[in-house]
Coordinates of C-alpha atoms and ligand atoms in Angstrom, one line a residue:
X58 CA 47.7 229.0 -67.2
X59 CA 47.6 231.1 -70.5
X60 CA 45.0 233.3 -71.5
X61 CA 43.3 233.2 -74.9
X62 CA 41.8 236.9 -75.4
X63 CA 38.7 236.1 -77.8
X64 CA 38.5 238.8 -80.3
X65 CA 35.4 236.9 -81.7
X66 CA 37.3 234.9 -84.6
X67 CA 35.9 231.7 -85.4
X68 CA 38.7 230.4 -84.7
X69 CA 40.0 231.4 -81.4
X70 CA 38.7 228.5 -79.8
X71 CA 40.9 225.8 -82.1
X72 CA 44.0 228.2 -80.4
X73 CA 43.0 226.6 -77.0
X74 CA 42.7 223.2 -78.8
X75 CA 46.1 223.4 -79.7
X76 CA 47.6 224.0 -77.1
X77 CA 46.0 221.5 -75.1
X78 CA 47.5 219.2 -77.7
X79 CA 51.0 221.1 -76.4
X80 CA 49.6 219.7 -72.9
X81 CA 49.5 223.4 -71.8
X82 CA 46.2 224.2 -69.7
X83 CA 44.5 227.8 -70.8
X84 CA 41.6 229.5 -70.7
X85 CA 39.6 231.7 -72.7
X86 CA 38.1 234.4 -71.9
X87 CA 36.4 237.2 -74.4
X88 CA 38.0 240.3 -75.0
X89 CA 35.9 242.6 -73.2
X90 CA 37.3 240.8 -69.8
X91 CA 39.1 243.3 -67.6
X92 CA 42.5 242.5 -65.7
X93 CA 40.7 242.6 -62.4
X94 CA 38.4 240.2 -63.2
X95 CA 41.2 237.5 -63.8
X96 CA 41.0 234.9 -60.9
X97 CA 44.7 233.9 -61.9
X98 CA 47.8 235.8 -63.1
X99 CA 48.3 234.3 -66.9
X100 CA 51.7 233.4 -67.6
X101 CA 51.0 234.8 -70.7
X102 CA 48.5 236.3 -73.0
X103 CA 47.2 235.2 -77.0
X104 CA 45.2 237.6 -78.7
X105 CA 43.1 235.9 -81.0
X106 CA 41.6 236.9 -84.4
X107 CA 38.3 238.9 -84.6
X108 CA 35.8 240.0 -87.6
X109 CA 36.5 243.8 -86.4
X110 CA 39.3 246.5 -87.8
X111 CA 40.5 247.7 -85.2
X112 CA 39.8 251.3 -86.2
X113 CA 36.3 250.9 -86.1
X114 CA 34.6 253.1 -83.6
X115 CA 32.6 249.8 -82.5
X116 CA 35.7 247.8 -82.2
X117 CA 36.5 245.9 -78.8
X118 CA 40.0 246.4 -77.5
X119 CA 41.7 244.9 -75.0
X120 CA 42.5 245.8 -71.4
X121 CA 45.6 247.9 -71.7
X122 CA 46.4 246.4 -68.3
X123 CA 47.3 243.5 -70.0
X124 CA 50.1 245.3 -71.5
X125 CA 51.3 246.9 -68.5
X126 CA 51.2 243.2 -67.0
X127 CA 55.0 242.3 -68.5
X128 CA 54.1 238.8 -69.5
X129 CA 54.5 237.9 -73.2
X130 CA 51.7 238.4 -75.4
X131 CA 51.2 236.8 -79.1
X132 CA 48.8 238.7 -81.2
X133 CA 47.1 236.8 -84.0
X134 CA 45.4 238.7 -87.3
X135 CA 43.5 240.8 -85.5
X136 CA 45.5 240.7 -82.2
X137 CA 48.6 241.9 -84.1
X138 CA 46.5 244.8 -85.5
X139 CA 45.3 245.6 -81.8
X140 CA 49.1 245.5 -80.9
X141 CA 49.9 247.6 -84.0
X142 CA 47.2 250.6 -83.3
X143 CA 47.8 250.7 -79.7
X144 CA 51.2 252.1 -80.7
X145 CA 49.9 254.6 -83.3
X146 CA 46.7 254.3 -85.1
X147 CA 48.3 255.1 -88.5
X148 CA 49.8 251.7 -88.2
X149 CA 46.7 249.8 -89.2
X150 CA 44.8 250.5 -92.5
X151 CA 42.6 248.6 -94.6
X152 CA 44.0 246.2 -97.3
X153 CA 43.0 246.8 -100.9
X154 CA 41.5 243.7 -100.8
X155 CA 41.1 240.6 -98.9
X156 CA 44.1 238.1 -98.3
X157 CA 42.8 235.1 -97.7
X158 CA 44.1 231.4 -98.3
X159 CA 47.4 230.0 -98.4
X160 CA 51.0 232.3 -98.0
X161 CA 54.8 231.1 -97.9
X162 CA 56.9 232.8 -94.7
X163 CA 60.3 233.9 -95.1
X164 CA 61.5 234.2 -91.8
X165 CA 63.9 237.4 -91.0
X166 CA 66.3 236.9 -88.2
X167 CA 67.6 239.3 -86.0
X168 CA 68.7 238.5 -82.6
X169 CA 67.9 235.6 -79.5
X170 CA 65.4 237.5 -78.2
X171 CA 63.0 238.1 -81.7
X172 CA 63.8 235.0 -83.1
X173 CA 62.1 232.8 -80.6
X174 CA 58.8 232.4 -82.7
X175 CA 59.8 231.3 -85.4
X176 CA 62.7 229.0 -83.5
X177 CA 63.4 225.9 -85.6
X178 CA 60.6 226.4 -88.7
X179 CA 62.0 226.7 -91.7
X180 CA 62.0 229.1 -94.4
X181 CA 59.0 228.8 -96.4
X182 CA 56.6 227.4 -94.1
X183 CA 52.8 227.5 -95.3
X184 CA 50.6 229.7 -93.4
X185 CA 47.0 230.4 -93.6
X186 CA 45.9 234.1 -94.1
X187 CA 42.1 235.3 -93.5
X188 CA 42.5 239.1 -93.0
X189 CA 41.0 242.4 -94.5
X190 CA 43.2 245.0 -92.9
X191 CA 46.8 244.8 -92.6
X192 CA 49.8 246.7 -91.6
X193 CA 50.7 249.7 -93.1
X194 CA 53.8 250.8 -91.5
X195 CA 56.4 248.5 -88.7
X196 CA 55.1 250.0 -85.2
X197 CA 57.7 252.1 -83.3
X198 CA 60.1 249.7 -81.0
X199 CA 59.1 246.3 -82.9
X200 CA 60.8 244.8 -86.2
X201 CA 59.8 242.5 -88.9
X202 CA 60.3 238.9 -88.2
X203 CA 58.5 237.3 -91.2
X204 CA 57.3 238.4 -94.4
X205 CA 54.9 236.9 -96.8
X206 CA 54.8 238.1 -101.0
X207 CA 51.5 239.8 -99.7
X208 CA 52.3 240.9 -96.6
X209 CA 55.5 242.5 -96.0
X210 CA 54.4 242.7 -91.9
X211 CA 53.7 238.9 -91.5
X212 CA 55.0 238.5 -88.5
X213 CA 56.6 241.3 -85.7
X214 CA 58.3 241.2 -82.4
X215 CA 59.4 244.3 -80.1
X216 CA 62.8 244.9 -80.1
X217 CA 63.0 244.1 -76.0
X218 CA 59.6 243.1 -74.7
X219 CA 58.3 239.6 -75.2
X220 CA 55.5 241.0 -77.6
X221 CA 54.7 239.5 -80.7
X222 CA 52.7 239.5 -83.7
X223 CA 51.5 237.6 -86.3
X224 CA 49.4 237.9 -89.6
X225 CA 48.3 234.6 -90.2
X226 CA 46.9 231.5 -88.3
X227 CA 48.8 229.3 -86.4
X228 CA 45.6 227.7 -84.9
X229 CA 44.0 226.0 -88.1
X230 CA 45.4 222.9 -89.9
X231 CA 46.0 224.7 -92.8
X232 CA 48.9 226.1 -91.0
X233 CA 50.9 222.5 -90.5
X234 CA 53.6 223.8 -88.4
X235 CA 51.2 226.4 -86.5
X236 CA 51.4 224.6 -83.4
X237 CA 55.3 224.2 -83.2
X238 CA 54.8 228.0 -83.5
X239 CA 52.4 228.4 -80.6
X240 CA 55.0 225.9 -78.4
X241 CA 57.3 228.1 -79.2
X242 CA 55.3 230.9 -77.8
X243 CA 53.8 228.7 -75.4
X244 CA 56.9 226.9 -73.8
X245 CA 59.9 228.4 -74.5
X246 CA 58.8 232.2 -74.2
X247 CA 55.8 231.6 -71.9
X248 CA 57.5 229.5 -69.7
X249 CA 54.0 227.6 -69.6
X250 CA 53.9 223.9 -68.0
X251 CA 52.9 221.2 -69.7
X252 CA 51.6 219.3 -67.6
X253 CA 47.7 219.4 -68.8
X254 CA 46.4 215.9 -68.8
X255 CA 42.9 214.3 -69.0
X256 CA 43.4 213.0 -65.6
X257 CA 43.9 216.4 -64.5
X258 CA 40.6 217.3 -66.6
X259 CA 38.6 215.0 -64.7
X260 CA 39.9 215.9 -61.1
X261 CA 39.4 219.7 -61.7
X262 CA 35.8 219.2 -63.3
X263 CA 34.7 216.9 -60.2
X264 CA 35.6 219.4 -58.0
X265 CA 34.2 222.2 -60.1
X266 CA 30.7 220.0 -59.8
X267 CA 30.7 219.3 -56.5
X268 CA 31.6 223.1 -55.6
X269 CA 29.1 224.4 -58.1
X270 CA 26.0 221.8 -56.8
X271 CA 26.8 222.1 -53.2
X272 CA 25.9 219.0 -51.1
X273 CA 22.3 219.5 -51.5
X274 CA 20.5 220.1 -54.9
X275 CA 19.9 217.3 -57.1
X276 CA 20.9 217.2 -60.6
X277 CA 18.7 215.9 -63.6
X278 CA 20.0 214.8 -66.7
X279 CA 18.9 213.5 -70.1
X280 CA 20.9 211.0 -71.7
X281 CA 20.6 209.6 -75.1
X282 CA 22.8 206.5 -75.3
X283 CA 25.6 208.7 -77.3
X284 CA 28.8 209.3 -76.0
X285 CA 28.7 212.7 -75.1
X286 CA 25.2 212.3 -73.0
X287 CA 26.8 209.3 -71.0
X288 CA 30.5 210.8 -70.6
X289 CA 28.4 213.6 -68.8
X290 CA 26.4 211.2 -66.6
X291 CA 29.5 209.3 -65.5
X292 CA 31.3 212.3 -64.6
X293 CA 28.5 214.1 -62.9
X294 CA 28.2 210.3 -61.1
X295 CA 31.5 210.6 -59.7
X296 CA 30.5 213.9 -59.1
X297 CA 27.4 213.6 -56.7
X298 CA 26.7 210.0 -56.0
X299 CA 23.2 209.4 -56.0
X300 CA 21.8 212.8 -56.2
X301 CA 22.5 212.7 -59.9
X302 CA 19.1 210.9 -62.0
X303 CA 19.9 210.9 -65.4
X304 CA 16.7 210.1 -67.4
X305 CA 16.0 208.6 -70.8
X306 CA 13.1 209.5 -72.6
X307 CA 12.1 207.1 -75.0
X308 CA 10.2 209.2 -77.6
X309 CA 9.0 206.2 -79.8
X310 CA 11.9 207.3 -82.8
X311 CA 14.7 205.4 -81.4
X312 CA 16.8 203.1 -82.9
X313 CA 16.1 199.0 -82.4
X314 CA 16.6 198.0 -78.8
X315 CA 18.3 201.3 -77.7
X316 CA 16.5 201.3 -74.2
X317 CA 17.5 198.1 -73.5
X318 CA 21.1 198.7 -74.6
X319 CA 21.2 202.2 -72.8
X320 CA 19.8 200.7 -69.5
X321 CA 22.6 197.3 -69.8
X322 CA 25.6 199.9 -70.5
X323 CA 24.2 202.6 -67.6
X324 CA 22.9 200.9 -65.1
X325 CA 24.5 197.7 -65.2
X326 CA 27.7 198.4 -66.6
X327 CA 28.0 201.8 -64.8
X328 CA 26.3 202.1 -62.2
X329 CA 24.4 205.0 -63.0
X330 CA 20.9 206.2 -61.5
X331 CA 18.7 205.6 -64.3
X332 CA 15.1 206.1 -65.0
X333 CA 13.4 205.3 -68.5
X334 CA 9.9 206.7 -69.0
X335 CA 8.4 205.9 -72.0
X336 CA 6.8 208.6 -73.9
X337 CA 6.8 206.7 -77.1
X338 CA 3.1 206.7 -77.3
X339 CA 2.7 210.6 -76.3
X340 CA 5.6 211.3 -79.0
X341 CA 3.9 209.3 -82.1
X342 CA 0.2 210.9 -81.2
X343 CA 1.8 214.0 -81.5
X344 CA 3.5 213.9 -84.6
X345 CA 0.7 212.4 -86.1
X346 CA -0.1 214.3 -89.7
X347 CA 3.0 216.4 -89.1
X348 CA 5.3 216.8 -92.4
X349 CA 6.7 220.0 -91.7
X350 CA 10.8 219.1 -90.8
X351 CA 11.2 221.8 -88.0
X352 CA 7.3 221.5 -87.0
X353 CA 8.6 218.0 -86.3
X354 CA 11.7 219.2 -84.3
X355 CA 9.7 221.4 -82.2
X356 CA 7.1 218.8 -81.3
X357 CA 9.4 216.5 -79.8
X358 CA 11.7 219.0 -78.3
X359 CA 8.1 220.4 -76.4
X360 CA 7.2 217.0 -75.6
X361 CA 10.7 216.3 -73.9
X362 CA 10.6 219.4 -72.0
X363 CA 7.1 218.1 -70.6
X364 CA 8.4 215.2 -69.5
X365 CA 11.2 216.2 -68.1
X366 CA 9.3 218.5 -66.0
X367 CA 7.2 215.9 -64.5
X368 CA 10.2 213.7 -63.8
X369 CA 11.7 216.6 -61.9
X370 CA 8.8 216.7 -59.6
X371 CA 8.6 212.8 -59.2
X372 CA 12.3 212.8 -58.1
X373 CA 12.2 215.8 -55.6
X374 CA 8.8 214.2 -54.2
X375 CA 10.7 210.6 -54.0
X376 CA 13.5 212.4 -52.2
X377 CA 11.3 213.9 -49.9
X378 CA 12.2 212.6 -46.4
X379 CA 15.6 210.6 -47.5
X380 CA 19.1 211.8 -46.9
X381 CA 19.3 212.5 -50.7
X382 CA 16.0 215.3 -50.3
X383 CA 17.0 218.6 -51.7
X384 CA 15.6 220.6 -54.9
X385 CA 16.2 219.5 -58.5
X386 CA 18.2 222.7 -59.3
X387 CA 20.5 221.8 -62.0
X388 CA 20.0 220.4 -65.8
X389 CA 23.2 218.2 -67.1
X390 CA 23.9 218.5 -70.6
X391 CA 26.8 217.5 -72.4
X392 CA 27.3 220.3 -75.0
X393 CA 30.7 220.2 -76.7
X394 CA 33.0 223.0 -77.1
X395 CA 32.4 223.4 -80.6
X396 CA 28.5 223.4 -79.6
X397 CA 29.1 226.2 -76.8
X398 CA 32.0 228.4 -78.2
X399 CA 28.9 231.0 -79.8
X400 CA 28.1 232.0 -76.4
X401 CA 31.6 231.6 -74.9
X402 CA 33.1 234.1 -77.8
X403 CA 33.0 237.7 -78.0
X404 CA 29.8 238.8 -80.0
X405 CA 29.8 242.0 -81.5
X406 CA 27.3 243.4 -83.3
X407 CA 27.8 241.9 -86.8
X408 CA 28.5 238.3 -85.1
X409 CA 26.2 235.8 -86.9
X410 CA 24.8 233.4 -84.5
X411 CA 24.9 230.1 -85.0
X412 CA 21.6 227.9 -84.1
X413 CA 23.1 225.1 -82.4
X414 CA 21.6 221.8 -82.4
X415 CA 20.0 220.7 -79.1
X416 CA 16.5 219.2 -78.8
X417 CA 14.5 222.0 -80.1
X418 CA 15.4 224.8 -77.3
X419 CA 15.5 222.2 -74.4
X420 CA 17.2 224.1 -72.1
X421 CA 15.7 227.6 -72.4
X422 CA 12.3 226.4 -71.6
X423 CA 13.7 224.3 -68.9
X424 CA 15.5 226.8 -67.4
X425 CA 12.7 230.1 -67.7
X426 CA 9.9 227.6 -66.3
X427 CA 11.7 225.7 -63.4
X428 CA 14.6 228.1 -62.9
X429 CA 16.9 224.9 -63.7
X430 CA 20.7 226.4 -64.2
X431 CA 22.8 224.5 -66.9
X432 CA 25.7 222.2 -65.7
X433 CA 27.9 221.5 -68.8
X434 CA 31.0 219.3 -67.9
X435 CA 32.0 219.0 -71.5
X436 CA 31.9 222.5 -72.9
X437 CA 35.4 222.7 -73.2
X438 CA 36.4 219.8 -75.2
X439 CA 35.8 218.4 -78.6
X440 CA 34.3 215.0 -79.4
X441 CA 37.8 213.1 -79.9
X442 CA 38.7 214.6 -76.6
X443 CA 35.2 213.1 -75.0
X444 CA 36.0 209.9 -76.3
X445 CA 39.3 209.6 -74.6
X446 CA 38.0 210.9 -71.6
X447 CA 35.1 208.2 -72.0
X448 CA 37.9 205.6 -72.1
X449 CA 39.6 207.0 -69.0
X450 CA 36.1 206.6 -67.1
X451 CA 35.9 203.2 -68.1
X452 CA 32.9 203.2 -70.6
X453 CA 33.7 200.5 -73.1
X454 CA 35.2 200.9 -76.8
X455 CA 31.7 200.4 -78.6
X456 CA 29.5 203.0 -76.9
X457 CA 33.0 205.5 -76.6
X458 CA 33.0 205.2 -80.4
X459 CA 29.3 205.4 -81.5
X460 CA 28.3 207.5 -84.3
X461 CA 26.1 210.6 -83.5
X462 CA 22.5 210.5 -83.3
X463 CA 20.0 213.1 -83.4
X464 CA 17.6 214.2 -80.1
X465 CA 14.5 214.1 -82.5
X466 CA 15.6 210.5 -84.0
X467 CA 14.4 208.7 -86.8
X468 CA 11.5 211.1 -86.9
X469 CA 14.2 213.5 -89.0
X470 CA 15.2 210.3 -90.7
X471 CA 11.7 209.6 -92.3
X472 CA 11.0 212.5 -95.0
X473 CA 7.6 213.0 -94.1
X474 CA 4.9 211.8 -92.1
X475 CA 6.1 209.7 -89.1
X476 CA 3.6 206.6 -88.6
X477 CA 4.6 204.0 -86.2
X478 CA 4.9 201.8 -89.3
X479 CA 7.7 203.8 -90.9
X480 CA 9.5 204.3 -87.7
X481 CA 9.9 200.6 -87.5
X482 CA 10.7 200.0 -91.6
X483 CA 13.4 202.7 -91.1
X484 CA 14.7 201.0 -87.7
X485 CA 14.9 197.4 -89.0
X486 CA 16.9 198.4 -92.3
X487 CA 19.0 200.8 -90.0
X488 CA 19.7 197.6 -87.7
X489 CA 20.7 195.4 -91.1
X490 CA 22.6 198.4 -92.7
X491 CA 24.8 198.9 -89.3
X492 CA 25.4 195.7 -88.6
X493 CA 27.0 194.8 -92.1
X494 CA 28.7 197.9 -91.6
X495 CA 30.6 196.8 -88.2
X496 CA 30.6 193.2 -89.8
X497 CA 33.1 194.5 -92.6
X498 CA 34.9 196.5 -90.0
X499 CA 34.3 200.1 -91.6
X500 CA 32.4 201.3 -88.6
X501 CA 34.9 203.6 -87.0
X502 CA 36.2 204.8 -91.1
X503 CA 32.6 206.6 -91.0
X504 CA 32.0 209.2 -88.9
X505 CA 28.0 209.0 -89.0
X506 CA 25.8 206.3 -90.7
X507 CA 22.2 205.2 -91.0
X508 CA 19.1 204.3 -92.9
X509 CA 16.3 206.5 -93.7
X510 CA 13.0 206.6 -95.0
X511 CA 11.5 208.3 -98.2
X512 CA 7.7 208.0 -97.9
X513 CA 6.6 208.4 -101.3
X514 CA 7.0 204.6 -103.0
X515 CA 8.6 203.6 -105.8
X516 CA 7.5 199.9 -107.8
X517 CA 9.1 196.7 -107.2
X518 CA 8.7 193.3 -108.6
X519 CA 8.2 190.5 -105.9
X520 CA 7.9 186.9 -106.7
X521 CA 5.2 187.4 -109.8
X522 CA 4.0 190.7 -108.3
X523 CA 4.2 194.3 -109.0
X524 CA 4.5 195.9 -105.2
X525 CA 4.9 199.4 -104.1
X526 CA 7.4 200.2 -101.6
X527 CA 9.2 202.5 -99.4
X528 CA 12.5 203.6 -100.6
X529 CA 15.4 203.4 -98.1
X530 CA 18.2 206.1 -98.2
X531 CA 21.5 204.7 -96.6
X532 CA 23.8 207.9 -95.8
X533 CA 27.3 207.4 -94.7
X534 CA 29.5 210.1 -94.0
X535 CA 33.0 211.3 -93.1
X536 CA 33.9 214.4 -91.2
X537 CA 35.7 216.0 -88.5
X538 CA 33.7 219.1 -87.6
X539 CA 30.2 217.7 -88.6
X540 CA 29.9 221.3 -90.0
X541 CA 31.1 220.0 -93.9
X542 CA 30.9 216.0 -94.5
X543 CA 31.9 213.7 -97.8
X544 CA 30.0 210.7 -98.7
X545 CA 31.6 207.8 -97.5
X546 CA 33.2 205.5 -100.4
X547 CA 31.5 202.3 -100.1
X548 CA 32.3 199.1 -101.5
X549 CA 29.8 198.7 -104.3
X550 CA 29.4 195.0 -104.0
X551 CA 28.8 195.4 -99.8
X552 CA 26.0 198.0 -100.6
X553 CA 24.6 195.5 -102.8
X554 CA 24.6 193.2 -100.5
X555 CA 22.9 195.3 -97.9
X556 CA 20.8 196.4 -100.2
X557 CA 19.9 192.7 -101.0
X558 CA 19.4 192.1 -97.2
X559 CA 16.8 195.0 -96.7
X560 CA 14.6 194.3 -99.5
X561 CA 14.6 190.6 -98.4
X562 CA 14.0 191.2 -95.0
X563 CA 12.3 194.4 -94.4
X564 CA 8.4 194.2 -95.5
X565 CA 7.1 197.4 -97.2
X566 CA 10.7 198.5 -98.9
X567 CA 10.6 198.1 -102.5
X568 CA 14.4 200.1 -103.2
X569 CA 17.4 201.3 -101.7
X570 CA 19.8 203.8 -102.6
X571 CA 22.6 205.4 -101.7
X572 CA 23.2 209.3 -100.8
X573 CA 26.3 210.4 -102.4
X574 CA 25.7 214.2 -101.8
X575 CA 28.4 216.0 -99.7
X576 CA 27.7 218.7 -96.9
X577 CA 27.4 221.2 -98.1
X578 CA 24.9 221.4 -100.1
X579 CA 23.4 218.6 -98.6
X580 CA 23.2 217.7 -94.9
X581 CA 23.7 214.8 -92.5
X582 CA 20.0 214.0 -91.8
X583 CA 17.6 213.9 -94.6
X584 CA 15.4 216.7 -92.6
Ligands
XMP9 P1 23.1 218.1 -90.3 O1 21.9 217.4 -90.8 O2 22.5 219.3 -89.7 O3 23.8 217.2 -88.7 O4 24.4 217.9 -91.3 C1 25.0 217.6 -88.2 C2 25.5 217.0 -87.0 O5 23.9 217.1 -86.3 C3 23.2 215.9 -85.8 N1 22.4 216.8 -85.8 C4 21.4 217.0 -84.3 N2 21.6 216.5 -83.2 N3 19.2 217.8 -82.2 C5 20.5 217.0 -82.3 O6 20.9 216.7 -81.2 C6 19.1 217.9 -83.9 O7 18.0 218.3 -84.0 C7 20.0 217.6 -84.6 N4 20.1 217.6 -86.2 C8 21.4 216.8 -86.7 C9 23.3 215.0 -86.9 O8 23.0 214.0 -86.2 C10 24.5 215.3 -86.9 O9 25.8 214.7 -86.3

């Protein structure tokens, strides 16, 4: 196991991701972790980047005991500065300007020991820089192993000890050979084993769930029909069988035939213990007259919780006097690594907290009101890894490759008030749109697509009459992280055929538009 000590950089989690690509297992812990807190002896340590200046009084510093362990250490950006600062406080200064962007490395070769980090990496290697502070001098006992035009100390290594530091970020995709550099460190220098695999992950996670939940408690899990919650549910079922209860709440703003499909997949195909709660009237009733986007989300989130609380009580009651009797103590969520990173990573006073999407603060109230504990088996994984995991668990490809669908559903795809009529229109249009995308074989080329509805009306001519109908907004984007996205390059003739079918077949629609806004400034959803 390698240890990644997180100094709070936005890229820290990518280090663990790259290591997994090398099949090397690593754990990331906040930089404030003490050596004595570790349950394992790391084979090597990577100190991540971070938003601080090492000389700032509030800056975090790693436990000096890690340096006494004798295992290899690689400092990245802030991590490099931390290494240099420990040797001599005068070694790190504020740069006159931030260096941000591409830089070209010139490696300095010395001897086999210090050259190991850049072994096989050619001069002229492109790297990504993002730093304000820089080294003013080479720390005592170190040599320079790489330079760039602006960074005379882009890479340093201790003359005898296996301690290395680099100013650039090997973990980001803008450093194309970054993974090779990390391989040199992890495998050649640390001697880490390259044996991490998805089946290992499954076994390890199932064992962890069993230990955590014990042999009495019950687990409630919200499922939506999306890949994350389905994969999480399948893992949970494998771990604890019938003490896991999946609940699908029909919030009245799901897609066409969604409930039936989820039932087929989870109950019939995967054999998961599933209850469907029909809350559609309750949700739509509470949404009546509401136009403010955040209010819509909040109402939906609150209503979800009300119904989950009822379900938890019902499950406990039903299990009384059966072998499964036990309290519902856990709440399962299919949260992924990019979502939890904020709660895992070291947060200092200046770090910004990303609000991550869940259904309107769902866990917070569940946790407080019910004393439920959160269980997140996918918290280490990225979307593509979850898909891989889903396949290994026997989930069919249609579901594994499904585009994400937000918890508040069609409600945030209708601009303005949500009414049953509008939901029906958006649902039908979406169904036509997605079916035609699938028929054209381009579904997997886009990351997310849907048809939304603008509630203002536009004129149209149908037969001999002027009609006023809603405007359907088609959206399709490509993205890897969902933080930024580009509109999908649609074939116009296909778009036109889709528009024709929607206007002809969905009563109440007079126009169809295609949203070509990138994110940012647009978002993927309409509200
Ligand atoms: P935006 O619209 O912010 O969406 O560009 C980015 C991704 O997040 C999804 N999304 C949500 N998912 N609850 C969810 O479960 C929400 O409230 C929510 N809002 C947006 C969206 O579908 C896209 O994949």
